[in-house]
PDB file of C-alpha atoms in Angstrom:
ATOM      1  CA  MET J  29      27.396  -5.501 -23.351  1.00  0.00           C
ATOM      2  CA  SER J  30      28.905  -2.417 -23.221  1.00  0.00           C
ATOM      3  CA  ARG J  31      31.219  -1.905 -19.298  1.00  0.00           C
ATOM      4  CA  ARG J  32      28.942   0.647 -18.167  1.00  0.00           C
ATOM      5  CA  LEU J  33      25.484  -1.651 -19.517  1.00  0.00           C
ATOM      6  CA  LEU J  34      26.759  -4.292 -17.469  1.00  0.00           C
ATOM      7  CA  TRP J  35      28.100  -1.848 -13.455  1.00  0.00           C
ATOM      8  CA  LEU J  36      24.365  -0.965 -14.190  1.00  0.00           C
ATOM      9  CA  SER J  37      22.989  -4.333 -14.672  1.00  0.00           C
ATOM     10  CA  LEU J  38      25.317  -5.604 -11.371  1.00  0.00           C
ATOM     11  CA  PRO J  39      22.724  -4.105  -8.837  1.00  0.00           C
ATOM     12  CA  VAL J  40      19.394  -5.555 -10.216  1.00  0.00           C
ATOM     13  CA  ALA J  41      21.693  -8.700 -10.623  1.00  0.00           C
ATOM     14  CA  LEU J  42      21.971  -8.658  -7.018  1.00  0.00           C
ATOM     15  CA  ALA J  43      19.173  -7.398  -5.707  1.00  0.00           C
ATOM     16  CA  ALA J  44      17.428 -10.664  -7.937  1.00  0.00           C
ATOM     17  CA  VAL J  45      19.785 -13.132  -6.435  1.00  0.00           C
ATOM     18  CA  ALA J  46      19.232 -11.796  -2.660  1.00  0.00           C
ATOM     19  CA  ALA J  47      15.635 -12.332  -3.042  1.00  0.00           C
ATOM     20  CA  CYS J  48      15.618 -16.172  -3.934  1.00  0.00           C
ATOM     21  CA  VAL J  49      17.732 -16.047  -1.492  1.00  0.00           C
ATOM     22  CA  VAL J  50      15.619 -15.713   0.412  1.00  0.00           C
ATOM     23  CA  ILE J  51      12.537 -17.072  -1.535  1.00  0.00           C
ATOM     24  CA  LEU J  52      13.771 -20.495  -1.831  1.00  0.00           C
ATOM     25  CA  PRO J  53      13.855 -21.845   1.963  1.00  0.00           C
ATOM     26  CA  PHE J  54      10.235 -20.959   1.733  1.00  0.00           C
ATOM     27  CA  SER J  55       9.171 -22.010  -1.399  1.00  0.00           C
ATOM     28  CA  TYR J  56      10.371 -25.820  -0.924  1.00  0.00           C
ATOM     29  CA  ARG J  57       9.047 -26.118   2.544  1.00  0.00           C
ATOM     30  CA  ASN J  58       5.275 -25.415   0.442  1.00  0.00           C
ATOM     31  CA  TYR J  59       6.736 -28.177  -1.890  1.00  0.00           C
ATOM     32  CA  ARG J  60       7.136 -30.639   1.076  1.00  0.00           C
ATOM     33  CA  GLY J  61       3.741 -29.185   2.180  1.00  0.00           C
ATOM     34  CA  SER J  62       1.635 -29.885  -1.058  1.00  0.00           C
ATOM     35  CA  GLY J  63       4.079 -31.633  -3.431  1.00  0.00           C
ATOM     36  CA  GLN J  64       3.956 -28.563  -6.017  1.00  0.00           C
ATOM     37  CA  TRP J  65       6.118 -26.361  -6.981  1.00  0.00           C
ATOM     38  CA  HIS J  66       5.160 -22.292  -5.990  1.00  0.00           C
ATOM     39  CA  PHE J  67       7.776 -19.853  -5.924  1.00  0.00           C
ATOM     40  CA  ILE J  68       6.394 -18.032  -4.072  1.00  0.00           C
ATOM     41  CA  ARG J  69       2.688 -19.169  -2.957  1.00  0.00           C
ATOM     42  CA  GLY J  70       0.248 -20.816  -4.247  1.00  0.00           C
ATOM     43  CA  ASN J  71      -3.046 -18.409  -4.366  1.00  0.00           C
ATOM     44  CA  SER J  72      -1.470 -15.895  -6.095  1.00  0.00           C
ATOM     45  CA  GLY J  73      -4.516 -16.085  -8.813  1.00  0.00           C
ATOM     46  CA  ARG J  74      -7.255 -15.875  -6.219  1.00  0.00           C
ATOM     47  CA  MET J  75      -5.719 -13.024  -4.354  1.00  0.00           C
ATOM     48  CA  LEU J  76      -5.457 -11.568  -8.509  1.00  0.00           C
ATOM     49  CA  TYR J  77      -8.830 -11.953  -8.301  1.00  0.00           C
ATOM     50  CA  MET J  78      -9.854 -10.559  -4.824  1.00  0.00           C
ATOM     51  CA  GLY J  79      -8.785  -7.811  -6.371  1.00  0.00           C
ATOM     52  CA  ASN J  80     -10.102  -7.503  -9.805  1.00  0.00           C
ATOM     53  CA  ASN J  81     -13.619  -8.522 -10.187  1.00  0.00           C
ATOM     54  CA  MET J  82     -17.478  -6.900 -10.298  1.00  0.00           C
ATOM     55  CA  SER J  83     -16.846  -6.916  -6.339  1.00  0.00           C
ATOM     56  CA  ALA J  84     -13.440  -5.605  -5.552  1.00  0.00           C
ATOM     57  CA  THR J  85     -13.171  -3.213  -3.032  1.00  0.00           C
ATOM     58  CA  GLY J  86      -9.337  -2.598  -3.883  1.00  0.00           C
ATOM     59  CA  ALA J  87      -8.982  -4.031  -0.138  1.00  0.00           C
ATOM     60  CA  PHE J  88      -8.721  -7.723   1.516  1.00  0.00           C
ATOM     61  CA  GLY J  89     -12.157  -9.498   1.059  1.00  0.00           C
ATOM     62  CA  ASP J  90     -13.488 -12.468  -0.285  1.00  0.00           C
ATOM     63  CA  PRO J  91     -15.420 -11.776  -3.484  1.00  0.00           C
ATOM     64  CA  ARG J  92     -19.260 -11.634  -3.085  1.00  0.00           C
ATOM     65  CA  SER J  93     -19.662 -11.976  -6.778  1.00  0.00           C
ATOM     66  CA  GLU J  94     -22.195 -14.902  -8.746  1.00  0.00           C
ATOM     67  CA  GLU J  95     -19.389 -15.783 -10.357  1.00  0.00           C
ATOM     68  CA  ALA J  96     -16.753 -15.921  -6.905  1.00  0.00           C
ATOM     69  CA  ARG J  97     -19.441 -18.087  -5.623  1.00  0.00           C
ATOM     70  CA  GLU J  98     -19.646 -20.480  -9.111  1.00  0.00           C
ATOM     71  CA  LEU J  99     -15.595 -20.002  -8.742  1.00  0.00           C
ATOM     72  CA  ALA J 100     -15.576 -21.436  -5.444  1.00  0.00           C
ATOM     73  CA  ALA J 101     -17.910 -24.456  -5.954  1.00  0.00           C
ATOM     74  CA  LYS J 102     -16.056 -25.265  -9.323  1.00  0.00           C
ATOM     75  CA  THR J 103     -12.426 -25.063  -7.901  1.00  0.00           C
ATOM     76  CA  VAL J 104     -13.504 -27.097  -4.463  1.00  0.00           C
ATOM     77  CA  LYS J 105     -11.569 -30.109  -5.478  1.00  0.00           C
ATOM     78  CA  MET J 106      -8.405 -29.140  -7.713  1.00  0.00           C
ATOM     79  CA  SER J 107      -5.548 -28.805  -7.153  1.00  0.00           C
ATOM     80  CA  LEU J 108      -3.877 -25.434  -5.144  1.00  0.00           C
ATOM     81  CA  ARG J 109      -2.155 -25.569  -8.855  1.00  0.00           C
ATOM     82  CA  GLU J 110      -4.998 -25.711 -10.687  1.00  0.00           C
ATOM     83  CA  LYS J 111      -7.512 -23.087  -8.632  1.00  0.00           C
ATOM     84  CA  ASP J 112      -4.652 -20.608  -8.865  1.00  0.00           C
ATOM     85  CA  ARG J 113      -4.437 -21.350 -12.817  1.00  0.00           C
ATOM     86  CA  VAL J 114      -8.415 -20.861 -13.097  1.00  0.00           C
ATOM     87  CA  TYR J 115      -8.869 -17.751 -10.447  1.00  0.00           C
ATOM     88  CA  THR J 116      -5.962 -16.287 -12.729  1.00  0.00           C
ATOM     89  CA  VAL J 117      -7.917 -16.602 -16.126  1.00  0.00           C
ATOM     90  CA  ALA J 118     -10.899 -15.013 -14.547  1.00  0.00           C
ATOM     91  CA  ALA J 119      -9.404 -11.943 -12.903  1.00  0.00           C
ATOM     92  CA  VAL J 120      -7.223 -11.525 -16.607  1.00  0.00           C
ATOM     93  CA  ARG J 121     -11.012 -11.940 -18.348  1.00  0.00           C
ATOM     94  CA  PHE J 122     -12.352  -9.195 -15.593  1.00  0.00           C
ATOM     95  CA  ILE J 123      -9.487  -6.698 -16.674  1.00  0.00           C
ATOM     96  CA  ARG J 124      -9.906  -7.225 -20.539  1.00  0.00           C
ATOM     97  CA  GLU J 125     -13.754  -6.983 -20.142  1.00  0.00           C
ATOM     98  CA  ASN J 126     -13.969  -3.821 -17.943  1.00  0.00           C
ATOM     99  CA  PRO J 127     -11.311  -1.830 -18.778  1.00  0.00           C
ATOM    100  CA  GLY J 128     -12.695   1.273 -17.093  1.00  0.00           C
ATOM    101  CA  ARG J 129     -14.044  -0.586 -13.768  1.00  0.00           C
ATOM    102  CA  PHE J 130     -10.825  -2.012 -13.143  1.00  0.00           C
ATOM    103  CA  MET J 131      -9.235   1.549 -14.345  1.00  0.00           C
ATOM    104  CA  ARG J 132     -11.128   2.897 -11.572  1.00  0.00           C
ATOM    105  CA  LEU J 133     -10.493   0.267  -9.433  1.00  0.00           C
ATOM    106  CA  LEU J 134      -6.817   0.726  -9.902  1.00  0.00           C
ATOM    107  CA  TRP J 135      -7.182   4.245  -9.119  1.00  0.00           C
ATOM    108  CA  ARG J 136      -8.537   3.023  -5.800  1.00  0.00           C
ATOM    109  CA  LYS J 137      -6.076   1.240  -4.658  1.00  0.00           C
ATOM    110  CA  THR J 138      -3.490   3.398  -5.375  1.00  0.00           C
ATOM    111  CA  LYS J 139      -5.404   4.897  -2.967  1.00  0.00           C
ATOM    112  CA  PHE J 140      -5.751   2.597  -0.410  1.00  0.00           C
ATOM    113  CA  PHE J 141      -1.846   1.657  -1.525  1.00  0.00           C
ATOM    114  CA  LEU J 142      -0.993   5.707  -0.423  1.00  0.00           C
ATOM    115  CA  GLY J 143      -3.529   6.704   2.026  1.00  0.00           C
ATOM    116  CA  GLY J 144      -1.647   7.544   5.489  1.00  0.00           C
ATOM    117  CA  ARG J 145      -4.813   5.882   7.430  1.00  0.00           C
ATOM    118  CA  GLU J 146      -3.873   1.871   8.700  1.00  0.00           C
ATOM    119  CA  LEU J 147      -4.901  -0.141   6.152  1.00  0.00           C
ATOM    120  CA  PRO J 148      -7.194  -2.997   6.786  1.00  0.00           C
ATOM    121  CA  ASN J 149      -5.895  -6.529   7.235  1.00  0.00           C
ATOM    122  CA  ASN J 150      -7.257 -10.309   7.718  1.00  0.00           C
ATOM    123  CA  LEU J 151      -6.003  -8.996  11.233  1.00  0.00           C
ATOM    124  CA  SER J 152      -7.719  -7.303  13.955  1.00  0.00           C
ATOM    125  CA  VAL J 153      -5.243  -4.115  13.454  1.00  0.00           C
ATOM    126  CA  GLN J 154      -6.678  -2.225  16.573  1.00  0.00           C
ATOM    127  CA  LEU J 155      -6.344  -5.126  18.885  1.00  0.00           C
ATOM    128  CA  PHE J 156      -2.539  -5.453  17.880  1.00  0.00           C
ATOM    129  CA  ARG J 157      -2.450  -1.764  18.405  1.00  0.00           C
ATOM    130  CA  GLN J 158      -3.472  -1.751  22.251  1.00  0.00           C
ATOM    131  CA  ILE J 159      -0.524  -4.124  22.880  1.00  0.00           C
ATOM    132  CA  THR J 160       2.494  -3.216  20.437  1.00  0.00           C
ATOM    133  CA  LEU J 161       4.659  -0.610  21.736  1.00  0.00           C
ATOM    134  CA  LEU J 162       4.982   0.490  17.698  1.00  0.00           C
ATOM    135  CA  ARG J 163       1.579   2.673  18.419  1.00  0.00           C
ATOM    136  CA  HIS J 164       3.868   5.380  20.498  1.00  0.00           C
ATOM    137  CA  TRP J 165       4.388   8.962  19.107  1.00  0.00           C
ATOM    138  CA  ILE J 166       7.959   8.326  18.160  1.00  0.00           C
ATOM    139  CA  PHE J 167       7.472   5.364  15.721  1.00  0.00           C
ATOM    140  CA  PRO J 168       6.569   7.727  12.685  1.00  0.00           C
ATOM    141  CA  ALA J 169       3.469   5.988  10.638  1.00  0.00           C
ATOM    142  CA  PHE J 170       3.112   5.969   7.750  1.00  0.00           C
ATOM    143  CA  SER J 171       0.823   8.986   7.371  1.00  0.00           C
ATOM    144  CA  LEU J 172       4.056  11.328   8.021  1.00  0.00           C
ATOM    145  CA  LEU J 173       7.056   9.047   6.830  1.00  0.00           C
ATOM    146  CA  LEU J 174       6.017   8.927   3.159  1.00  0.00           C
ATOM    147  CA  PRO J 175       5.696  12.932   2.845  1.00  0.00           C
ATOM    148  CA  LEU J 176       9.269  12.640   4.410  1.00  0.00           C
ATOM    149  CA  ALA J 177      10.810   9.583   2.482  1.00  0.00           C
ATOM    150  CA  ALA J 178       9.257  11.028  -1.155  1.00  0.00           C
ATOM    151  CA  THR J 179      11.399  14.489  -0.104  1.00  0.00           C
ATOM    152  CA  GLY J 180      14.114  12.313   0.623  1.00  0.00           C
ATOM    153  CA  PHE J 181      13.896  10.727  -2.578  1.00  0.00           C
ATOM    154  CA  ALA J 182      13.640  14.514  -4.128  1.00  0.00           C
ATOM    155  CA  PHE J 183      16.250  16.446  -3.437  1.00  0.00           C
ATOM    156  CA  SER J 184      18.799  12.801  -3.099  1.00  0.00           C
ATOM    157  CA  LEU J 185      17.986  11.762  -7.054  1.00  0.00           C
ATOM    158  CA  ARG J 186      21.462  12.499  -8.365  1.00  0.00           C
ATOM    159  CA  ARG J 187      23.365  10.865  -5.669  1.00  0.00           C
ATOM    160  CA  ARG J 188      24.254   7.306  -6.070  1.00  0.00           C
ATOM    161  CA  GLY J 189      22.022   3.772  -5.972  1.00  0.00           C
ATOM    162  CA  VAL J 190      18.680   6.531  -4.979  1.00  0.00           C
ATOM    163  CA  LEU J 191      17.044   5.879  -7.895  1.00  0.00           C
ATOM    164  CA  PHE J 192      18.024   1.706  -8.054  1.00  0.00           C
ATOM    165  CA  ILE J 193      16.340   1.863  -4.451  1.00  0.00           C
ATOM    166  CA  LEU J 194      13.535   4.508  -5.791  1.00  0.00           C
ATOM    167  CA  CYS J 195      12.344   1.870  -8.261  1.00  0.00           C
ATOM    168  CA  GLN J 196      12.331  -0.900  -6.277  1.00  0.00           C
ATOM    169  CA  ALA J 197      10.162   0.924  -4.392  1.00  0.00           C
ATOM    170  CA  ALA J 198       8.186   1.862  -7.275  1.00  0.00           C
ATOM    171  CA  ILE J 199       8.400  -1.897  -9.104  1.00  0.00           C
ATOM    172  CA  TYR J 200       6.685  -3.120  -5.415  1.00  0.00           C
ATOM    173  CA  SER J 201       4.200  -0.899  -4.991  1.00  0.00           C
ATOM    174  CA  ALA J 202       3.046  -1.594  -8.635  1.00  0.00           C
ATOM    175  CA  ALA J 203       2.852  -4.810  -7.764  1.00  0.00           C
ATOM    176  CA  ILE J 204       0.576  -4.672  -4.420  1.00  0.00           C
ATOM    177  CA  ILE J 205      -1.817  -1.776  -6.123  1.00  0.00           C
ATOM    178  CA  ALA J 206      -2.586  -4.150  -9.135  1.00  0.00           C
ATOM    179  CA  ILE J 207      -2.741  -7.224  -7.186  1.00  0.00           C
ATOM    180  CA  VAL J 208      -5.043  -6.617  -3.902  1.00  0.00           C
ATOM    181  CA  VAL J 209      -3.415  -3.495  -0.973  1.00  0.00           C
ATOM    182  CA  VAL J 210      -3.943  -5.190   2.667  1.00  0.00           C
ATOM    183  CA  GLY J 211      -2.340  -3.934   5.863  1.00  0.00           C
ATOM    184  CA  ARG J 212       0.948  -6.067   5.786  1.00  0.00           C
ATOM    185  CA  TYR J 213       1.954  -6.928   1.804  1.00  0.00           C
ATOM    186  CA  ARG J 214       2.959  -2.633   2.360  1.00  0.00           C
ATOM    187  CA  LEU J 215       5.616  -2.551   5.146  1.00  0.00           C
ATOM    188  CA  ALA J 216       7.263  -4.867   2.727  1.00  0.00           C
ATOM    189  CA  ILE J 217       8.500  -0.870   1.619  1.00  0.00           C
ATOM    190  CA  LEU J 218       8.870   0.540   4.233  1.00  0.00           C
ATOM    191  CA  PRO J 219      12.721  -0.645   5.211  1.00  0.00           C
ATOM    192  CA  LEU J 220      13.306   0.957   1.792  1.00  0.00           C
ATOM    193  CA  LEU J 221      11.282   4.519   3.083  1.00  0.00           C
ATOM    194  CA  ILE J 222      13.119   4.986   5.906  1.00  0.00           C
ATOM    195  CA  PRO J 223      16.870   5.681   4.728  1.00  0.00           C
ATOM    196  CA  SER J 224      15.344   8.417   2.619  1.00  0.00           C
ATOM    197  CA  ALA J 225      12.725  10.111   5.612  1.00  0.00           C
ATOM    198  CA  ALA J 226      16.157  10.869   7.796  1.00  0.00           C
ATOM    199  CA  PHE J 227      17.373  12.053   4.741  1.00  0.00           C
ATOM    200  CA  ALA J 228      14.778  14.592   4.543  1.00  0.00           C
ATOM    201  CA  LEU J 229      15.005  15.258   8.178  1.00  0.00           C
ATOM    202  CA  ALA J 230      18.789  15.377   8.488  1.00  0.00           C
ATOM    203  CA  LYS J 231      18.773  17.763   5.833  1.00  0.00           C
ATOM    204  CA  LEU J 232      16.116  20.022   6.866  1.00  0.00           C
ATOM    205  CA  ILE J 233      18.199  19.803  10.598  1.00  0.00           C
ATOM    206  CA  ARG J 234      21.506  20.834   8.504  1.00  0.00           C
ATOM    207  CA  SER J 235      20.041  23.769   6.669  1.00  0.00           C
ATOM    208  CA  VAL J 236      18.017  25.311   9.953  1.00  0.00           C
ATOM    209  CA  GLU J 237      21.551  24.987  12.064  1.00  0.00           C
ATOM    210  CA  GLU J 238      22.827  26.464   9.168  1.00  0.00           C
ATOM    211  CA  ARG J 239      20.409  29.726   8.554  1.00  0.00           C
ATOM    212  CA  GLU J 240      19.953  28.602   5.050  1.00  0.00           C
ATOM    213  CA  PHE J 241      15.842  28.972   4.786  1.00  0.00           C
ATOM    214  CA  GLN J 242      15.396  29.141   1.708  1.00  0.00           C
ATOM    215  CA  ALA J 243      16.755  24.736   1.825  1.00  0.00           C
ATOM    216  CA  ALA J 244      14.685  25.059   4.411  1.00  0.00           C
ATOM    217  CA  LEU J 245      11.348  25.963   3.157  1.00  0.00           C
ATOM    218  CA  ALA J 246      12.127  24.113  -0.376  1.00  0.00           C
ATOM    219  CA  LEU J 247      12.177  20.716   2.118  1.00  0.00           C
ATOM    220  CA  VAL J 248       8.741  21.789   4.206  1.00  0.00           C
ATOM    221  CA  LEU J 249       6.717  22.362   1.254  1.00  0.00           C
ATOM    222  CA  VAL J 250       8.124  19.761  -0.853  1.00  0.00           C
ATOM    223  CA  ALA J 251       6.686  17.414   2.657  1.00  0.00           C
ATOM    224  CA  ALA J 252       3.023  19.013   2.938  1.00  0.00           C
ATOM    225  CA  ALA J 253       2.745  18.922  -0.969  1.00  0.00           C
ATOM    226  CA  VAL J 254       2.905  14.894  -0.975  1.00  0.00           C
ATOM    227  CA  PHE J 255       0.895  15.238   3.189  1.00  0.00           C
ATOM    228  CA  VAL J 256      -1.194  16.860   2.114  1.00  0.00           C
ATOM    229  CA  PRO J 257      -2.734  14.370  -0.232  1.00  0.00           C
ATOM    230  CA  VAL J 258      -1.685  11.738   1.405  1.00  0.00           C
ATOM    231  CA  ASN J 259      -3.997  12.471   4.595  1.00  0.00           C
ATOM    232  CA  TRP J 260      -6.481  13.905   2.773  1.00  0.00           C
ATOM    233  CA  SER J 261      -8.632  11.963   4.247  1.00  0.00           C
ATOM    234  CA  ALA J 262      -7.683  12.620   7.984  1.00  0.00           C
ATOM    235  CA  LEU J 263      -7.435  15.834   7.341  1.00  0.00           C
ATOM    236  CA  SER J 264     -10.761  16.116   6.330  1.00  0.00           C
ATOM    237  CA  ILE J 265     -12.940  14.585   8.511  1.00  0.00           C
ATOM    238  CA  PHE J 266     -10.405  16.901  11.189  1.00  0.00           C
ATOM    239  CA  VAL J 267     -11.616  19.945   8.788  1.00  0.00           C
ATOM    240  CA  LYS J 268     -14.795  19.104   9.020  1.00  0.00           C
ATOM    241  CA  GLY J 269     -15.252  18.407  12.721  1.00  0.00           C
ATOM    242  CA  LYS J 270     -14.252  22.116  13.458  1.00  0.00           C
ATOM    243  CA  LEU J 271     -16.858  23.384  11.110  1.00  0.00           C
ATOM    244  CA  HIS J 272     -19.302  21.011  12.504  1.00  0.00           C
ATOM    245  CA  PRO J 273     -18.415  20.446  16.443  1.00  0.00           C
ATOM    246  CA  ASP J 274     -21.839  18.945  16.890  1.00  0.00           C
ATOM    247  CA  GLY J 275     -21.282  16.278  14.813  1.00  0.00           C
ATOM    248  CA  PHE J 276     -23.609  15.867  11.808  1.00  0.00           C
ATOM    249  CA  LYS J 277     -25.917  13.682  13.417  1.00  0.00           C
ATOM    250  CA  SER J 278     -28.044  14.183  16.786  1.00  0.00           C
ATOM    251  CA  PHE J 279     -30.236  12.442  18.814  1.00  0.00           C
ATOM    252  CA  GLU J 280     -33.811  13.874  18.947  1.00  0.00           C
ATOM    253  CA  ASN J 281     -37.456  12.310  21.253  1.00  0.00           C
ATOM    254  CA  GLY J 282     -34.923   8.703  21.090  1.00  0.00           C
ATOM    255  CA  ALA J 283     -34.506   9.460  16.938  1.00  0.00           C
ATOM    256  CA  VAL J 284     -31.526   9.483  15.228  1.00  0.00           C
ATOM    257  CA  VAL J 285     -31.726  13.109  13.028  1.00  0.00           C
ATOM    258  CA  PHE J 286     -29.039  13.580  10.389  1.00  0.00           C
ATOM    259  CA  HIS J 287     -28.188  17.021   9.504  1.00  0.00           C
ATOM    260  CA  ASP J 288     -26.766  19.104   6.316  1.00  0.00           C
ATOM    261  CA  ASP J 289     -24.836  21.492   5.751  1.00  0.00           C
ATOM    262  CA  THR J 290     -27.224  23.922   5.474  1.00  0.00           C
ATOM    263  CA  ASN J 291     -28.156  23.247   9.733  1.00  0.00           C
ATOM    264  CA  PHE J 292     -25.077  24.958  10.887  1.00  0.00           C
ATOM    265  CA  TYR J 293     -23.550  28.247  10.495  1.00  0.00           C
ATOM    266  CA  THR J 294     -19.817  28.557   9.052  1.00  0.00           C
TER     267      THR J 294
END
């Protein structure tokens, strides 16, 4: 192995060691509690099945198909490891037998993961938004952070170490999208995006200060090109609200009347 290859593989090796140092104490705790060894978690197979079955939506939620009910009854007395294996086999079988549906699910989960809105979770997001300091405008939402981070990566890719961080973010994102998209799972990518977003902001401010308006315009255009698809859902709702200020339904004589575009002047 050449010295250059060894040098390039060093960051990967260090990242793997760091991950093991963080994960192993929790793996040992799980082993003490269940009597079985699971490197990260014991329900990975069930989570994989949750995101890849005939009734899956891509978001967190118990499967509701007939097969899901049969699997739940079949595995009720199994050990954690046995359940994990059964659900993994079922998920892989679904992917193999339904490639078209799997690809549509994959696309849907990708839009979930990269979308600007708050992702659903098995906890009440709205409740915690009311009691956390992070709700204030000074803390940027994912809808703004991702476009800035993408811009930062685009303008700093040749810098040392940036490609490694980008690959980490991409691999982690792909792993979550392949399984099931949950709000707290996406949070882990934020530390990888924040430095790149900060770089983009700093470069934009410096370009304006030094009157390099072409460079500033290039930054803004790249950020806007990412911002629009990331926030397409929210932008669509905003535009529809402007085009149809009275909404798409109204109340007349105690009944709800739904309108289509022909009822409005635009």
